[in-house]
Coordinates of C-alpha atoms in Angstrom, one line a residue:
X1 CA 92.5 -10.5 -203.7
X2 CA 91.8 -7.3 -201.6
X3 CA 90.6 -5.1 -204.2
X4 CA 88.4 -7.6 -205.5
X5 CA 86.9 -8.2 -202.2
X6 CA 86.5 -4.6 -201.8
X7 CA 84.3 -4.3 -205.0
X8 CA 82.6 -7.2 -204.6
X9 CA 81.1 -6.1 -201.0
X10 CA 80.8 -2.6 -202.9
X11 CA 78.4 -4.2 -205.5
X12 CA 75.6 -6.0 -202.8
X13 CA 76.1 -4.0 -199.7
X14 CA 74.8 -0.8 -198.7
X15 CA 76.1 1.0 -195.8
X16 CA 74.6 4.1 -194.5
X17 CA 75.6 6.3 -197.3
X18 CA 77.4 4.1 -199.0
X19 CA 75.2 2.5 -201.5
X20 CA 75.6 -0.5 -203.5
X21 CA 77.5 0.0 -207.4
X22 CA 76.4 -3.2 -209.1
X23 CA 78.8 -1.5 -211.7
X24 CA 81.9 -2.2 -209.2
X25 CA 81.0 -6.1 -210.2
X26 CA 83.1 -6.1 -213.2
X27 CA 86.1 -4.5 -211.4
X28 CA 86.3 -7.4 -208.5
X29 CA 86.0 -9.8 -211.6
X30 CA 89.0 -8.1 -213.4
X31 CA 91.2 -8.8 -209.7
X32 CA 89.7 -12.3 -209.5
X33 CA 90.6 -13.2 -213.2
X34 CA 94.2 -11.4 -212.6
X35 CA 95.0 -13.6 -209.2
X36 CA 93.7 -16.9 -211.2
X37 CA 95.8 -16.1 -214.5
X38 CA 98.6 -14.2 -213.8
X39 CA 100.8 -15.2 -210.7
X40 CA 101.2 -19.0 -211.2
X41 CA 98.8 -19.8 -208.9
X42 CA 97.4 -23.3 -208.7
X43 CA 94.8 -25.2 -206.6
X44 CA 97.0 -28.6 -204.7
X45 CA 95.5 -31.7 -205.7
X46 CA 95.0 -33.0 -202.2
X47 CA 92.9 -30.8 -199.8
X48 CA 95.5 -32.0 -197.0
X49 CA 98.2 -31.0 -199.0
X50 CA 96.8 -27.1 -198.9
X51 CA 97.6 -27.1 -195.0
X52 CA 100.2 -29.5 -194.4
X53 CA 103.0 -27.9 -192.0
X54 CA 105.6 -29.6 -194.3
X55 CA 104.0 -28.1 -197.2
X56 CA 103.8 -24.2 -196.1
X57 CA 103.7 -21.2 -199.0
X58 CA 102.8 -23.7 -201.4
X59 CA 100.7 -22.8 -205.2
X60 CA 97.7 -22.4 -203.7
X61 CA 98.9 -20.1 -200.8
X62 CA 98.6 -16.1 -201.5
X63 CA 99.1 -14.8 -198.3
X64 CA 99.1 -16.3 -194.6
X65 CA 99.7 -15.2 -190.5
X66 CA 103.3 -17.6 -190.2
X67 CA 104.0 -20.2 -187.7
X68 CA 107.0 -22.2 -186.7
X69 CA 107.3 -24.9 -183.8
X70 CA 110.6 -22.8 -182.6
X71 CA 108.6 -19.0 -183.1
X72 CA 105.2 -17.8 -182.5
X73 CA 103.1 -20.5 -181.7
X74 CA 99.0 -20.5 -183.0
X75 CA 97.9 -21.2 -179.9
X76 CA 94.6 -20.3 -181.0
X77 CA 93.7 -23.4 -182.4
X78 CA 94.1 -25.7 -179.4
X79 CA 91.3 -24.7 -178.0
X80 CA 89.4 -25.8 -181.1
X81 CA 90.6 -29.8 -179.6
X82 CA 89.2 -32.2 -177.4
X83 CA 89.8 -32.1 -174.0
X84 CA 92.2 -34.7 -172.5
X85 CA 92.1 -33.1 -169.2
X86 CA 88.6 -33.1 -167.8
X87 CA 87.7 -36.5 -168.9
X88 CA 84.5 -35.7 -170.3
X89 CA 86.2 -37.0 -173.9
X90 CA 88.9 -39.8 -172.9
X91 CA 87.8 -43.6 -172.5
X92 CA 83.7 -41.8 -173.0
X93 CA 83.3 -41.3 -176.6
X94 CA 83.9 -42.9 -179.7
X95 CA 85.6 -42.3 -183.2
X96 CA 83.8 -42.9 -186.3
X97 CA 85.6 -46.3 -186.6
X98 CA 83.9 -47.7 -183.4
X99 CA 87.2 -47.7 -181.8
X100 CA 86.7 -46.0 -177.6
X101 CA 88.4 -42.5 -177.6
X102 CA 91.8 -41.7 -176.6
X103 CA 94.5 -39.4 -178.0
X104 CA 93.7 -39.8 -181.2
X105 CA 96.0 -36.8 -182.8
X106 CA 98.4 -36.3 -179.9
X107 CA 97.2 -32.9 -178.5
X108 CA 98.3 -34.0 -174.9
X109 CA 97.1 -31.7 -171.9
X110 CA 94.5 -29.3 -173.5
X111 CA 91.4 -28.0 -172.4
X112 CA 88.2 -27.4 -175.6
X113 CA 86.9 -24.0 -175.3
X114 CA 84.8 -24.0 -179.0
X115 CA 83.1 -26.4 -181.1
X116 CA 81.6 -26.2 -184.5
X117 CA 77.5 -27.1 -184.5
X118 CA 77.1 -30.6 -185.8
X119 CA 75.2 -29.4 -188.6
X120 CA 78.5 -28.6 -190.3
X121 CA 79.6 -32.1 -190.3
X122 CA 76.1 -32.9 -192.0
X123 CA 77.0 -30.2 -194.7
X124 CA 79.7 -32.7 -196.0
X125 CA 79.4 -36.0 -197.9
X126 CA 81.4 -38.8 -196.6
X127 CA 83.0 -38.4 -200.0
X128 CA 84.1 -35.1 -199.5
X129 CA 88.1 -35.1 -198.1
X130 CA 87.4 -32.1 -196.8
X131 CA 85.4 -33.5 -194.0
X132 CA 88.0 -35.2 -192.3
X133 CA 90.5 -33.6 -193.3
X134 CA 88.8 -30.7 -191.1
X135 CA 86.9 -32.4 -188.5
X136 CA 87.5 -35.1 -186.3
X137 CA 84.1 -36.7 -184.9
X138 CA 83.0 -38.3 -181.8
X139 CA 80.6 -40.4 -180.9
X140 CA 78.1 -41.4 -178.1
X141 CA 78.0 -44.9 -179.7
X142 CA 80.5 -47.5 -181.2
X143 CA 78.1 -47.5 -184.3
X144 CA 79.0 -44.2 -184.9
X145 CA 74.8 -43.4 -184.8
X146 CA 74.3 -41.0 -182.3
X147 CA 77.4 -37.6 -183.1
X148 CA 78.2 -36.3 -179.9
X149 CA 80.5 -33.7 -181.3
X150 CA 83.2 -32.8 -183.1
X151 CA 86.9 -31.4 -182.7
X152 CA 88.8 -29.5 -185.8
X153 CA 92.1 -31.3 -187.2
X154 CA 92.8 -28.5 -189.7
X155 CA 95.1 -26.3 -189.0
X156 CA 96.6 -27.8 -185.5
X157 CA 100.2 -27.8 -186.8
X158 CA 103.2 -30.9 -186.2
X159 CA 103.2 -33.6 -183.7
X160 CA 106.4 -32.3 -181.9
X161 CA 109.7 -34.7 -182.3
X162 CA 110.7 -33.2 -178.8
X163 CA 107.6 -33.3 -176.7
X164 CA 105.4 -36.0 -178.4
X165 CA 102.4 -33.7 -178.5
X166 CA 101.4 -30.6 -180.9
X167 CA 103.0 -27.8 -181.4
X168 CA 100.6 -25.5 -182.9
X169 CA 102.7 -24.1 -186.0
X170 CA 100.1 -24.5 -189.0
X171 CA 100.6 -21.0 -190.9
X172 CA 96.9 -19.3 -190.9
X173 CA 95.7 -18.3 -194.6
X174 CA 94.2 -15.4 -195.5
X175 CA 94.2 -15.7 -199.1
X176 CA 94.5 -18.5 -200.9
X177 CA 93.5 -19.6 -204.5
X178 CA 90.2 -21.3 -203.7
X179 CA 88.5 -18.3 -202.6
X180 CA 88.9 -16.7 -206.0
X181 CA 87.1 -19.0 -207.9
X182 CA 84.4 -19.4 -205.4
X183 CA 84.4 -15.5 -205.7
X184 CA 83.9 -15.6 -209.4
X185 CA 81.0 -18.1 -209.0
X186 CA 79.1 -15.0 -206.7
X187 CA 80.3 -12.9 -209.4
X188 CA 78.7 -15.2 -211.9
X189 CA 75.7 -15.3 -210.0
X190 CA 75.1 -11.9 -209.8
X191 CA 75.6 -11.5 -213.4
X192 CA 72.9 -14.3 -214.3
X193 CA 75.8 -16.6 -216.3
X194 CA 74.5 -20.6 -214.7
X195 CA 77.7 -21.7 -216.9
X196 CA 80.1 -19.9 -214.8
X197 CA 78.4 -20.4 -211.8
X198 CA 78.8 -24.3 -212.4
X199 CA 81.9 -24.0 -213.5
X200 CA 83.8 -22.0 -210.6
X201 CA 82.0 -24.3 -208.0
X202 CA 83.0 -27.9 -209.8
X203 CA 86.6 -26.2 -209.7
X204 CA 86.3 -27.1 -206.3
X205 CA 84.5 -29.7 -205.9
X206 CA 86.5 -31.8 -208.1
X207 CA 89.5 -31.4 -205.7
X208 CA 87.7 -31.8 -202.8
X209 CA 86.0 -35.6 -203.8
X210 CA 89.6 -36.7 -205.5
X211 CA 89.0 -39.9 -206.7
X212 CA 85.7 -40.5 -205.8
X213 CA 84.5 -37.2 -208.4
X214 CA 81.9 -37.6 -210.7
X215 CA 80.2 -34.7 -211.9
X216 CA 77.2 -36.4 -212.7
X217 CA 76.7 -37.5 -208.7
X218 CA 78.7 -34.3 -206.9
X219 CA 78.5 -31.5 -209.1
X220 CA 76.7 -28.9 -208.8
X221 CA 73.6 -28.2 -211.0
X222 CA 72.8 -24.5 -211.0
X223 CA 69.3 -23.5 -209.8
X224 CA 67.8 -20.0 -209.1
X225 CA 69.4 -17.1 -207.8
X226 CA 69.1 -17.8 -204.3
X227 CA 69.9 -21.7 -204.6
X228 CA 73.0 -20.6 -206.2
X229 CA 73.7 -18.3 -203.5
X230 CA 73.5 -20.8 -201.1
X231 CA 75.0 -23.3 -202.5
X232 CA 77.9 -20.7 -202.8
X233 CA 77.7 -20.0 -199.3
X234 CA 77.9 -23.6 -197.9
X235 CA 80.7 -24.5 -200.4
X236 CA 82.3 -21.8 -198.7
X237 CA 81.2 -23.4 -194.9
X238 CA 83.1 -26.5 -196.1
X239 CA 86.5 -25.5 -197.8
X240 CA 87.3 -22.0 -195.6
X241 CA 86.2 -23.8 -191.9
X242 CA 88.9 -21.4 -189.6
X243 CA 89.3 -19.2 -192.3
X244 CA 87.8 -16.0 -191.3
X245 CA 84.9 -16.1 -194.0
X246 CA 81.5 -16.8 -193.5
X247 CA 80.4 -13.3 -191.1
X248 CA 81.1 -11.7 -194.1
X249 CA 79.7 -13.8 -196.6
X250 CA 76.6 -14.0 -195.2
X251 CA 76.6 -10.0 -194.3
X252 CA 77.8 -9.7 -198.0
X253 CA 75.4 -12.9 -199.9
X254 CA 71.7 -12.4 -200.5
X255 CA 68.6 -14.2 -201.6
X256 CA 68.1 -11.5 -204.3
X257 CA 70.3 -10.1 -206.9
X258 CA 68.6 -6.6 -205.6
X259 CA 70.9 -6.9 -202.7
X260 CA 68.1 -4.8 -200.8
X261 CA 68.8 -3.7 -197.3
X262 CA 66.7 -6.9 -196.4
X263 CA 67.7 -9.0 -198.7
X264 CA 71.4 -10.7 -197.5
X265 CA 71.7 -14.1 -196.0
X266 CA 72.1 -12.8 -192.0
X267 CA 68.5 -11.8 -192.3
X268 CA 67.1 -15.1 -193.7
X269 CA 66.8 -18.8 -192.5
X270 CA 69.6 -19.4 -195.6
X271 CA 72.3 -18.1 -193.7
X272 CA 71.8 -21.1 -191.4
X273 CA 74.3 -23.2 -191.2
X274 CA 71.9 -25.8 -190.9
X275 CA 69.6 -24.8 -194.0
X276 CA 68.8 -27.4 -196.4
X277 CA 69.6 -30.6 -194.4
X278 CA 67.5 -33.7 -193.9
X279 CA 67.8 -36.8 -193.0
X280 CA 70.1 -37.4 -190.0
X281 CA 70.5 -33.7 -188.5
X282 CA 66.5 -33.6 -188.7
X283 CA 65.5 -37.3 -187.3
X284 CA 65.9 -37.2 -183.8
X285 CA 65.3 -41.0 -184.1
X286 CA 68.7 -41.5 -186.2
X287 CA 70.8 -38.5 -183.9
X288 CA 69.7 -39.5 -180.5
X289 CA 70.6 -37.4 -177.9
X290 CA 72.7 -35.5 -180.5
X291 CA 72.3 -31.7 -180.1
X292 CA 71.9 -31.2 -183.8
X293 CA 68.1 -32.8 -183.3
X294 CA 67.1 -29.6 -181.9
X295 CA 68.7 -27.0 -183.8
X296 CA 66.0 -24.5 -185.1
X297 CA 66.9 -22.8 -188.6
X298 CA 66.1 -18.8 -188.5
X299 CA 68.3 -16.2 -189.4
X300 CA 71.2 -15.3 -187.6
X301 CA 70.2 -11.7 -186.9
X302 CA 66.4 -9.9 -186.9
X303 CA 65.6 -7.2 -189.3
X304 CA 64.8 -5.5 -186.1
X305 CA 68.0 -5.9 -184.8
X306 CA 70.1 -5.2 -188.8
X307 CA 72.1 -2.6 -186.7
X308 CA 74.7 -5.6 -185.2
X309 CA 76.1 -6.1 -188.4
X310 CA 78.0 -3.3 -187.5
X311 CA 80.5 -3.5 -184.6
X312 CA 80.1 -1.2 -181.5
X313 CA 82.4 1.4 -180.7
X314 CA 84.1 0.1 -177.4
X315 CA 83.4 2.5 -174.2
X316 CA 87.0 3.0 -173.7
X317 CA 87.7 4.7 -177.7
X318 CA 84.2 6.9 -177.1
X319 CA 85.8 8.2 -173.2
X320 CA 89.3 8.9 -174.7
X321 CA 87.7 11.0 -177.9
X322 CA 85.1 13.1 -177.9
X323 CA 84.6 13.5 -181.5
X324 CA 83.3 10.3 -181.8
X325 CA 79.7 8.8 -181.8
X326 CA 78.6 5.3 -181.2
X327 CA 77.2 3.0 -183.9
X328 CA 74.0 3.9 -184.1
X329 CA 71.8 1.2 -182.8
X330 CA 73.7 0.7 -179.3
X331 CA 73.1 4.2 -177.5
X332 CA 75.7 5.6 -175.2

């Protein structure tokens, strides 16, 4: 999985002196193909299943950061939750049932530090398990009209037997066997084959709707380069949420298959999150007071400003060694 992440950044991105091989395409295929046919690997056939702390190291796992309830906790998470100590959440909002909000997953005394935008709720059809498998919504109405936020549920480990609450002790992938094929269909992309590109994308999907799949209504019909590519992209948004994926992708994903030094997602308005939405994200009328009325898609970064896609070296490193320079692009 590491080499052929390696080669496929290798083939699209240009760093510095470092330019792009398109040749080094068919070598991160090779690793992709390998991890797919060669290890046993295979995909769960419930998204839920893929995370489920009673279901740790299963065929889809490759490699993951592990938890236990009576080790290292992933603490990290929590502050992903609701708050049930401010009261900004409890007995004010609703869940998507209508039903006035409480405790709904037993996270006890926590305080929310991060949310996701809205606009990634809107990426999923209600179809799609992954949605609430990952998210938990709330909701400034008890006809679930108006999204006042939501909380992630992926990830956030066991309902203690001793405390009554959560103990944080989900294992954290890394790798897992759904990135490959999704990594094939960029492959695919790049290499102009719609087949594969279809193919490597309905892998996923088909898990993802269970029952509910039809390829005719939730597949995915390949379109141009850059349709593709996004399309890509936002299955990626929806399966990898907490992952450690999408800076990358988009720094790494491009609207051509030039992969010019202009070209990748960071710089254009389809590395939104919110690209290609309509309906209720857009209509303030349907979203209310909903913060997602007012999101404005542009790209995350400037051309002007292409030198953050490269970290800064922190003041501390530069005084301790005078040998090195700092990234060009934040001066001294």
């Amino acid at each position: 999985m590491l080499a052929g992440e390696v080669y496929l950044w290798n083939s699209k991105v240009t760093i510095g002196d470092q330019t792009a091989n398109k040749g080094d395409l068919s070598t991160a295929k090779t690793h992709f193909q390998n991890v797919i046919n060669n290890y046993g690997l295979t995909l769960q056939d419930n998204f839920a299943k893929v995370f489920a702390p009673d279901n740790k190291q299963n065929s889809e796992i490759i490699f993951s950061f592990k938890y236990d309830e009576n080790e290292y906790k992933n603490g990290s998470m929590s502050g992903y939750c609701y708050s049930t100590t401010t009261g900004n959440t409890i007995n004010k909002a609703f869940d998507i049932d209508g039903n006035l909000w409480g405790d709904p997953i037993q996270i006890g005394a926590n305080v929310n530090y991060y949310q996701y935008s809205n606009a990634l709720w809107y990426q999923y059809d209600a179809a799609d398990t992954r949605r609430d498998v990952t998210l938990i919504s709330s909701w400034h109405d008890e006809n679930a009209t108006q999204l006042r936020g939501t909380f992630v549920r992926k990830l956030i480990g066991n309902v203690s037997a001793l405390t009554g609450f959560r103990a944080y002790d989900s294992d954290w992938p890394v790798y897992r066997l759904a990135l490959a094929y999704l990594s094939l269909a960029e492959i695919a992309n790049m290499e102009g084959d719609n087949t594969a590109v279809r193919s490597n994308i309905n892998k996923i999907r088909e898990r993802a709707y269970g029952d509910a799949w039809d390829e005719a209504v939730y597949g995915y019909t390949p379109g141009s380069f850059a349709e593709n590519e996004v399309a890509i992209l936002h299955e990626k948004d929806k399966e990898f949420v907490q992952e450690g994926q999408r800076w990358w992708d988009v720094c790494r994903m491009s609207v051509s298959p030039d992969c010019g030094a202009t070209d990748h997602l960071v710089f254009h308005n389809e590395g939104h999150i919110a690209y290609g939405l309509t309906g209720d994200l857009r209509e303030t009328s349907q979203v209310g007071w909903d913060e997602a009325a007012s999101i404005v898609v542009q790209p995350l970064l400037s051309t002007a400003n292409s030198y953050r896609v490269l970290w800064p070296v922190d003041t501390n490193t530069l005084g301790a060694d005078t040998e090195l320079e700092q990234t060009p692009g934040y001066g001294n």
